[in-house]
Amino acid sequence: MADCIFCKIVKGEIPCHKVYEDDSVLAFLDIAPCSKGHTVVIPKQHGETVFEFSRNANGHLMGAAIDVMKILKEKVKCQGFNVGWNHGKAGGQAVSHVHVHVIPRYEGDQGGSMHSIVTSSKEGDVDEVAALL
Ligand code: AMP
Ligand code: ZN
């Protein structure tokens, strides 16, 4: 997509610090890292969300993200990770090209867990949702 910043990185029009690359996936250091080694893993093909990709393509993207974790564990010597993606505007997605954040974690780094992303759940939510399933 012509005006997509991540497509421009894929095409080499904008530079990046490459962490991993294969035929369909590119991973590079985030320009505004949450922690040392924060990397984004993207499909080379443009798509706004994972819903636009096949199960196979998404599986490959997740496999590449796990390879990136292994690279970072060795290179930056982190002790843990948070891995995931901001999906949609409500989920905090700013760049409209699928990207998995691989965020290294270090003992004592004062960061939180997935439960610190949002805390809007109310009493009764579990039963209400369970009834919908
Ligand atoms: P999100 O909020 O999930 O859409 O995240 C977009 C991420 O892309 C942010 O963490 C940005 O810091 C990162 N980002 C934006 N532009 C660049 C760039 N040119 N090179 C590397 N990372 C970028
Ligand atoms: Zn794009």
XYZ file of N, CA, C and O and ligand atoms in Angstrom:
556
model
N 0.863 -1.195 0.000
C 0.000 0.000 0.000
C 0.896 1.241 0.000
O 1.802 1.350 0.820
N 0.640 2.149 -0.921
C 1.587 3.238 -1.221
C 1.956 4.103 -0.018
O 3.126 4.424 0.173
N 0.975 4.470 0.806
C 1.303 5.396 1.898
C 1.494 4.697 3.243
O 1.465 5.343 4.282
N 1.715 3.391 3.215
C 1.895 2.633 4.468
C 3.376 2.621 4.853
O 4.234 2.201 4.067
N 3.660 3.071 6.067
C 5.055 3.188 6.519
C 5.757 1.824 6.571
O 6.943 1.710 6.232
N 5.017 0.778 6.947
C 5.656 -0.549 7.015
C 5.864 -1.128 5.610
O 6.858 -1.831 5.383
N 4.963 -0.837 4.669
C 5.204 -1.267 3.278
C 6.455 -0.581 2.729
O 7.231 -1.184 1.980
N 6.654 0.679 3.129
C 7.854 1.404 2.681
C 9.111 0.761 3.260
O 10.146 0.705 2.589
N 9.038 0.282 4.491
C 10.183 -0.423 5.083
C 10.440 -1.720 4.322
O 11.580 -2.049 3.986
N 9.369 -2.456 4.001
C 9.520 -3.705 3.227
C 10.199 -3.420 1.888
O 11.086 -4.166 1.450
N 9.815 -2.316 1.250
C 10.378 -1.977 -0.077
C 11.774 -1.345 0.023
O 12.403 -1.083 -0.997
N 12.245 -1.064 1.235
C 13.560 -0.456 1.408
C 13.557 1.051 1.225
O 14.621 1.674 1.167
N 12.369 1.645 1.164
C 12.281 3.104 0.984
C 12.512 3.855 2.298
O 12.860 5.024 2.296
N 12.278 3.160 3.407
C 12.573 3.693 4.743
C 13.501 2.670 5.403
O 13.241 1.462 5.326
N 14.605 3.136 6.022
C 15.542 2.175 6.619
C 15.012 1.541 7.898
O 14.107 2.084 8.543
N 15.570 0.387 8.221
C 15.226 -0.258 9.496
C 16.433 -1.052 9.967
O 17.363 -1.306 9.185
N 16.407 -1.428 11.245
C 17.417 -2.336 11.786
C 16.809 -3.729 11.780
O 15.973 -4.059 12.625
N 17.201 -4.526 10.783
C 16.579 -5.831 10.564
C 17.000 -6.829 11.647
O 18.168 -6.917 12.003
N 16.017 -7.562 12.153
C 16.272 -8.607 13.146
C 16.139 -9.982 12.499
O 16.883 -10.918 12.817
N 15.183 -10.110 11.542
C 14.867 -11.408 10.927
C 14.180 -11.126 9.596
O 13.419 -10.160 9.465
N 14.437 -11.990 8.616
C 13.711 -11.867 7.340
C 13.596 -13.234 6.687
O 14.516 -14.042 6.727
N 12.440 -13.497 6.105
C 12.296 -14.646 5.206
C 11.435 -14.204 4.035
O 11.222 -12.999 3.838
N 10.930 -15.140 3.249
C 10.200 -14.764 2.024
C 8.973 -13.900 2.295
O 8.631 -13.033 1.492
N 8.300 -14.139 3.411
C 7.030 -13.451 3.628
C 6.968 -12.605 4.895
O 5.963 -11.935 5.131
N 8.040 -12.616 5.691
C 8.028 -11.903 6.978
C 9.302 -11.081 7.135
O 10.381 -11.499 6.710
N 9.133 -9.901 7.744
C 10.279 -9.057 8.088
C 10.117 -8.633 9.548
O 9.001 -8.322 9.988
N 11.213 -8.646 10.296
C 11.190 -8.165 11.683
C 12.291 -7.132 11.850
O 13.411 -7.317 11.356
N 11.963 -6.043 12.530
C 12.945 -4.954 12.701
C 12.721 -4.286 14.050
O 11.635 -4.383 14.648
N 13.770 -3.593 14.513
C 13.680 -2.927 15.818
C 12.652 -1.808 15.780
O 12.618 -1.013 14.820
N 11.828 -1.745 16.820
C 10.851 -0.665 16.947
C 11.591 0.660 17.172
O 12.546 0.734 17.948
N 11.133 1.693 16.484
C 11.813 2.998 16.547
C 11.594 3.688 17.904
O 12.371 4.563 18.287
N 10.565 3.284 18.612
C 10.283 3.860 19.946
C 10.104 2.699 20.930
O 8.992 2.381 21.353
N 11.210 2.043 21.279
C 11.112 0.787 22.036
C 10.570 0.942 23.455
O 10.900 1.897 24.158
N 9.758 -0.045 23.868
C 9.285 -0.128 25.258
C 10.387 -0.691 26.145
O 10.406 -0.422 27.352
N 11.242 -1.508 25.578
C 12.376 -2.074 26.325
C 13.481 -2.343 25.314
O 13.245 -2.325 24.096
N 14.678 -2.629 25.823
C 15.817 -2.870 24.934
C 15.555 -4.113 24.073
O 15.320 -5.193 24.614
N 15.567 -3.941 22.767
C 15.359 -5.055 21.850
C 13.939 -5.175 21.308
O 13.650 -6.062 20.494
N 13.040 -4.279 21.722
C 11.654 -4.296 21.232
C 11.643 -4.374 19.696
O 12.222 -3.528 19.010
N 10.985 -5.389 19.201
C 10.991 -5.691 17.760
C 9.557 -5.824 17.261
O 8.685 -6.306 17.986
N 9.318 -5.387 16.021
C 8.013 -5.634 15.398
C 8.199 -6.632 14.253
O 9.155 -6.545 13.484
N 7.273 -7.569 14.178
C 7.332 -8.651 13.193
C 6.138 -8.480 12.266
O 4.985 -8.472 12.732
N 6.392 -8.308 10.962
C 5.297 -7.977 10.046
C 5.264 -8.938 8.850
O 6.306 -9.434 8.408
N 4.057 -9.175 8.310
C 4.005 -9.850 7.008
C 4.456 -8.851 5.941
O 4.157 -7.659 6.056
N 5.168 -9.319 4.920
C 5.595 -8.390 3.864
C 4.391 -7.893 3.057
O 4.398 -6.782 2.531
N 3.393 -8.721 2.985
C 2.163 -8.329 2.277
C 1.347 -7.401 3.170
O 1.207 -7.648 4.369
N 0.809 -6.337 2.583
C 0.003 -5.406 3.371
C -1.340 -6.013 3.758
O -2.004 -6.663 2.956
N -1.733 -5.780 4.993
C -3.064 -6.137 5.477
C -3.222 -5.430 6.793
O -2.251 -5.308 7.566
N -4.445 -4.929 7.077
C -4.618 -4.125 8.289
C -4.662 -4.981 9.545
O -4.110 -4.604 10.577
N -5.347 -6.120 9.445
C -5.441 -6.992 10.635
C -5.219 -8.451 10.230
O -5.299 -8.805 9.044
N -5.009 -9.284 11.227
C -4.797 -10.714 10.984
C -6.002 -11.364 10.312
O -5.865 -12.413 9.675
N -7.182 -10.761 10.424
C -8.379 -11.336 9.808
C -8.282 -11.363 8.281
O -9.029 -12.076 7.615
N -7.368 -10.551 7.729
C -7.213 -10.515 6.267
C -6.244 -11.576 5.753
O -6.052 -11.680 4.536
N -5.656 -12.347 6.646
C -4.652 -13.344 6.235
C -5.179 -14.754 6.517
O -6.043 -14.953 7.366
N -4.617 -15.713 5.772
C -5.024 -17.113 5.959
C -4.475 -17.635 7.289
O -3.521 -17.081 7.854
N -5.060 -18.733 7.734
C -4.570 -19.389 8.954
C -3.098 -19.769 8.779
O -2.287 -19.628 9.695
N -2.777 -20.217 7.587
C -1.396 -20.620 7.306
C -0.440 -19.427 7.390
O 0.633 -19.505 7.996
N -0.832 -18.315 6.783
C 0.016 -17.110 6.794
C 0.172 -16.591 8.221
O 1.272 -16.216 8.637
N -0.926 -16.591 8.968
C -0.840 -16.129 10.365
C 0.028 -17.072 11.197
O 0.802 -16.628 12.053
N -0.077 -18.374 10.925
C 0.743 -19.349 11.637
C 2.220 -19.114 11.356
O 3.064 -19.186 12.261
N 2.522 -18.803 10.107
C 3.910 -18.530 9.742
C 4.409 -17.267 10.446
O 5.550 -17.222 10.936
N 3.548 -16.256 10.511
C 3.920 -15.006 11.200
C 4.223 -15.284 12.676
O 5.213 -14.778 13.223
N 3.388 -16.103 13.310
C 3.612 -16.418 14.730
C 4.894 -17.237 14.903
O 5.648 -17.034 15.861
N 5.147 -18.145 13.977
C 6.387 -18.928 14.037
C 7.602 -18.024 13.923
O 8.602 -18.192 14.646
N 7.503 -17.035 13.025
C 8.610 -16.082 12.857
C 8.788 -15.257 14.136
O 9.923 -14.966 14.545
N 7.688 -14.887 14.768
C 7.782 -14.117 16.019
C 8.512 -14.942 17.089
O 9.310 -14.403 17.865
N 8.256 -16.229 17.114
C 8.937 -17.104 18.087
C 10.425 -17.220 17.746
O 11.286 -17.209 18.629
N 10.751 -17.279 16.442
C 12.171 -17.262 16.047
C 12.838 -15.964 16.500
O 13.988 -15.968 16.951
N 12.103 -14.853 16.374
C 12.635 -13.557 16.819
C 12.882 -13.587 18.331
O 13.906 -13.076 18.815
N 11.981 -14.201 19.094
C 12.204 -14.327 20.544
C 13.518 -15.050 20.822
O 14.290 -14.638 21.694
N 13.761 -16.110 20.070
C 15.003 -16.885 20.284
C 16.232 -16.043 19.961
O 17.231 -16.078 20.690
N 16.144 -15.266 18.874
C 17.266 -14.383 18.491
C 17.519 -13.362 19.599
O 18.649 -13.159 20.044
N 16.436 -12.724 20.067
C 16.599 -11.679 21.077
C 17.097 -12.248 22.406
O 17.937 -11.648 23.073
N 16.575 -13.419 22.782
C 17.021 -14.040 24.039
C 18.537 -14.201 24.016
O 19.225 -13.904 24.991
N 19.049 -14.637 22.872
C 20.496 -14.842 22.761
C 21.257 -13.513 22.697
O 22.286 -13.342 23.337
N 20.733 -12.557 21.934
C 21.500 -11.327 21.678
C 21.394 -10.298 22.801
O 22.384 -9.642 23.122
N 20.193 -10.100 23.347
C 20.071 -9.056 24.380
C 19.983 -9.639 25.793
O 19.906 -8.890 26.761
N 19.985 -10.992 25.863
C 20.023 -11.678 27.178
C 18.847 -11.282 28.071
O 19.018 -11.059 29.267
N 17.674 -11.171 27.473
C 16.490 -10.870 28.290
C 16.057 -12.140 29.030
O 16.423 -13.249 28.646
N 15.241 -11.937 30.072
C 14.791 -13.101 30.850
C 13.340 -13.470 30.572
O 12.866 -14.507 31.017
N 12.623 -12.618 29.854
C 11.222 -12.902 29.545
C 10.760 -12.050 28.380
O 11.553 -11.297 27.790
N 9.464 -12.149 28.043
C 8.895 -11.382 26.931
C 7.430 -11.069 27.203
O 6.745 -11.808 27.914
N 6.959 -10.029 26.575
C 5.527 -9.884 26.304
C 5.406 -9.853 24.782
O 6.136 -9.107 24.113
N 4.499 -10.663 24.252
C 4.342 -10.774 22.801
C 2.867 -10.635 22.466
O 2.020 -11.278 23.076
N 2.567 -9.776 21.489
C 1.174 -9.626 21.074
C 1.026 -8.484 20.098
O 2.016 -7.890 19.673
N -0.222 -8.207 19.745
C -0.429 -7.134 18.784
C -1.628 -6.297 19.185
O -2.586 -6.791 19.783
N -1.525 -5.016 18.879
C -2.633 -4.097 19.076
C -3.546 -4.236 17.858
O -3.114 -3.987 16.734
N -4.776 -4.664 18.102
C -5.688 -4.989 17.001
C -6.823 -3.972 16.958
O -7.662 -3.916 17.863
N -6.831 -3.163 15.901
C -7.903 -2.182 15.734
C -7.675 -0.944 16.582
O -6.856 -0.934 17.506
N -8.429 0.092 16.240
C -8.283 1.383 16.938
C -8.523 1.226 18.447
O -7.769 1.754 19.269
N -9.564 0.458 18.800
C -9.869 0.269 20.223
C -8.755 -0.474 20.938
O -8.584 -0.325 22.152
N -8.001 -1.268 20.181
C -6.896 -2.026 20.758
C -5.584 -1.261 20.751
O -4.542 -1.821 21.108
N -5.623 -0.005 20.290
C -4.416 0.832 20.313
C -3.559 0.735 19.070
O -2.417 1.202 19.060
N -4.106 0.134 17.980
C -3.307 -0.001 16.755
C -3.162 1.348 16.063
O -4.159 1.986 15.713
N -1.904 1.778 15.878
C -1.643 3.056 15.211
C -1.232 2.854 13.758
O -1.631 3.634 12.891
N -0.449 1.824 13.475
C 0.006 1.559 12.103
C -0.907 0.487 11.495
O -1.037 -0.621 12.031
N -1.525 0.815 10.371
C -2.541 -0.059 9.764
C -1.917 -1.161 8.901
O -2.349 -1.395 7.763
N -0.906 -1.788 9.412
C -0.258 -2.931 8.749
C 0.068 -3.898 9.879
O 0.792 -3.529 10.819
N -0.472 -5.109 9.797
C -0.307 -6.085 10.888
C 1.127 -6.128 11.397
O 2.067 -6.191 10.602
N 1.281 -6.095 12.717
C 2.615 -6.241 13.300
C 2.501 -6.835 14.692
O 1.676 -6.412 15.493
N 3.344 -7.819 14.944
C 3.413 -8.450 16.261
C 4.544 -7.774 17.033
O 5.675 -7.691 16.543
N 4.223 -7.264 18.212
C 5.258 -6.681 19.075
C 5.938 -7.805 19.864
O 5.253 -8.595 20.527
N 7.255 -7.863 19.804
C 8.017 -8.779 20.660
C 8.819 -7.891 21.608
O 9.753 -7.194 21.187
N 8.386 -7.869 22.855
C 8.943 -6.938 23.841
C 9.733 -7.724 24.881
O 9.153 -8.452 25.704
N 11.066 -7.608 24.845
C 11.879 -8.319 25.837
C 11.626 -7.774 27.236
O 11.384 -6.582 27.425
N 11.703 -8.670 28.233
C 11.541 -8.267 29.620
C 12.761 -8.697 30.424
O 13.375 -9.718 30.136
N 13.065 -7.868 31.400
C 14.259 -8.060 32.221
C 13.846 -8.072 33.684
O 12.959 -7.290 34.088
N 14.473 -8.943 34.465
C 14.167 -9.003 35.899
C 14.256 -7.602 36.497
O 15.226 -6.884 36.252
N 13.229 -7.196 37.226
C 13.253 -5.905 37.921
C 13.022 -4.707 37.032
O 13.311 -3.570 37.427
N 12.479 -4.935 35.811
C 12.309 -3.802 34.876
C 11.061 -2.961 35.168
O 10.772 -1.999 34.450
N 10.323 -3.335 36.206
C 9.155 -2.547 36.665
C 7.967 -2.603 35.711
O 6.997 -1.850 35.887
N 8.031 -3.437 34.690
C 6.905 -3.538 33.754
C 5.784 -4.387 34.328
O 5.942 -5.040 35.359
N 4.626 -4.390 33.624
C 3.484 -5.171 34.061
C 3.295 -6.403 33.197
O 4.176 -6.791 32.431
N 2.124 -7.004 33.322
C 1.784 -8.185 32.529
C 0.596 -7.832 31.640
O 0.134 -6.686 31.617
N 0.081 -8.799 30.912
C -1.104 -8.585 30.061
C -2.247 -7.932 30.848
O -3.008 -7.139 30.320
N -2.342 -8.300 32.147
C -3.437 -7.769 32.964
C -3.323 -6.275 33.227
O -4.256 -5.666 33.754
N -2.182 -5.676 32.861
C -2.048 -4.225 33.068
C -2.462 -3.429 31.829
O -2.473 -2.200 31.861
N -2.824 -4.096 30.730
C -3.190 -3.371 29.505
C -4.520 -2.638 29.696
O -4.658 -1.477 29.328
N -5.502 -3.338 30.238
C -6.817 -2.725 30.459
C -7.457 -3.406 31.662
O -7.253 -4.599 31.891
N -8.215 -2.630 32.442
C -8.817 -3.189 33.667
C -10.290 -2.783 33.751
O -10.771 -2.347 34.793
N -11.010 -2.922 32.633
C -12.385 -2.423 32.566
C -13.446 -3.474 32.906
O -14.638 -3.173 32.912
N -13.036 -4.713 33.172
C -14.009 -5.786 33.398
C -14.825 -5.550 34.667
O -14.302 -5.068 35.669
N -16.141 -5.903 34.587
C -17.031 -5.724 35.744
C -17.454 -7.084 36.287
O -17.401 -8.093 35.575
N -17.932 -7.087 37.537
C -18.458 -8.318 38.120
C -19.609 -8.815 37.242
O -20.449 -8.018 36.804
N -19.628 -10.103 36.980
C -20.708 -10.671 36.163
C -20.327 -10.827 34.705
O -21.029 -11.509 33.948
N -19.237 -10.208 34.292
C -18.834 -10.298 32.884
C -18.572 -11.736 32.442
O -18.934 -12.124 31.328
N -17.934 -12.515 33.315
C -17.584 -13.890 32.920
C -18.855 -14.692 32.645
O -18.978 -15.349 31.604
N -19.842 -14.586 33.548
C -21.098 -15.324 33.358
C -21.843 -14.825 32.121
O -22.411 -15.608 31.358
N -21.826 -13.505 31.921
C -22.533 -12.918 30.768
C -21.936 -13.427 29.463
O -22.662 -13.827 28.543
N -20.619 -13.436 29.383
C -19.976 -13.883 28.135
C -20.117 -15.383 27.968
O -20.386 -15.873 26.863
N -19.997 -16.112 29.074
C -20.137 -17.577 28.991
C -21.491 -17.963 28.428
O -21.619 -18.922 27.664
N -22.523 -17.180 28.756
C -23.871 -17.466 28.256
C -23.996 -17.236 26.754
O -24.913 -17.728 26.103
N -23.096 -16.444 26.210
C -23.128 -16.150 24.773
C -22.440 -17.235 23.944
O -22.587 -17.281 22.724
N -21.673 -18.079 24.607
C -20.791 -19.002 23.863
C -21.462 -20.336 23.583
O -22.365 -20.746 24.296
P 0.982 0.045 17.082
O 0.672 1.077 18.104
O 0.731 -1.353 17.560
O 0.342 0.338 15.746
O 2.551 0.082 16.912
C 3.233 0.672 15.860
C 4.674 0.554 16.231
O 5.458 0.870 15.111
C 5.070 1.541 17.347
O 5.643 0.789 18.428
C 6.073 2.460 16.664
O 7.108 2.862 17.526
C 6.592 1.573 15.539
N 7.114 2.298 14.388
C 6.513 3.304 13.708
N 7.303 3.718 12.693
C 8.411 2.940 12.732
C 9.604 2.892 11.956
N 9.811 3.724 10.902
N 10.543 1.978 12.280
C 10.342 1.144 13.329
N 9.248 1.144 14.094
C 8.289 2.035 13.817
Zn 1.550 -1.837 4.625
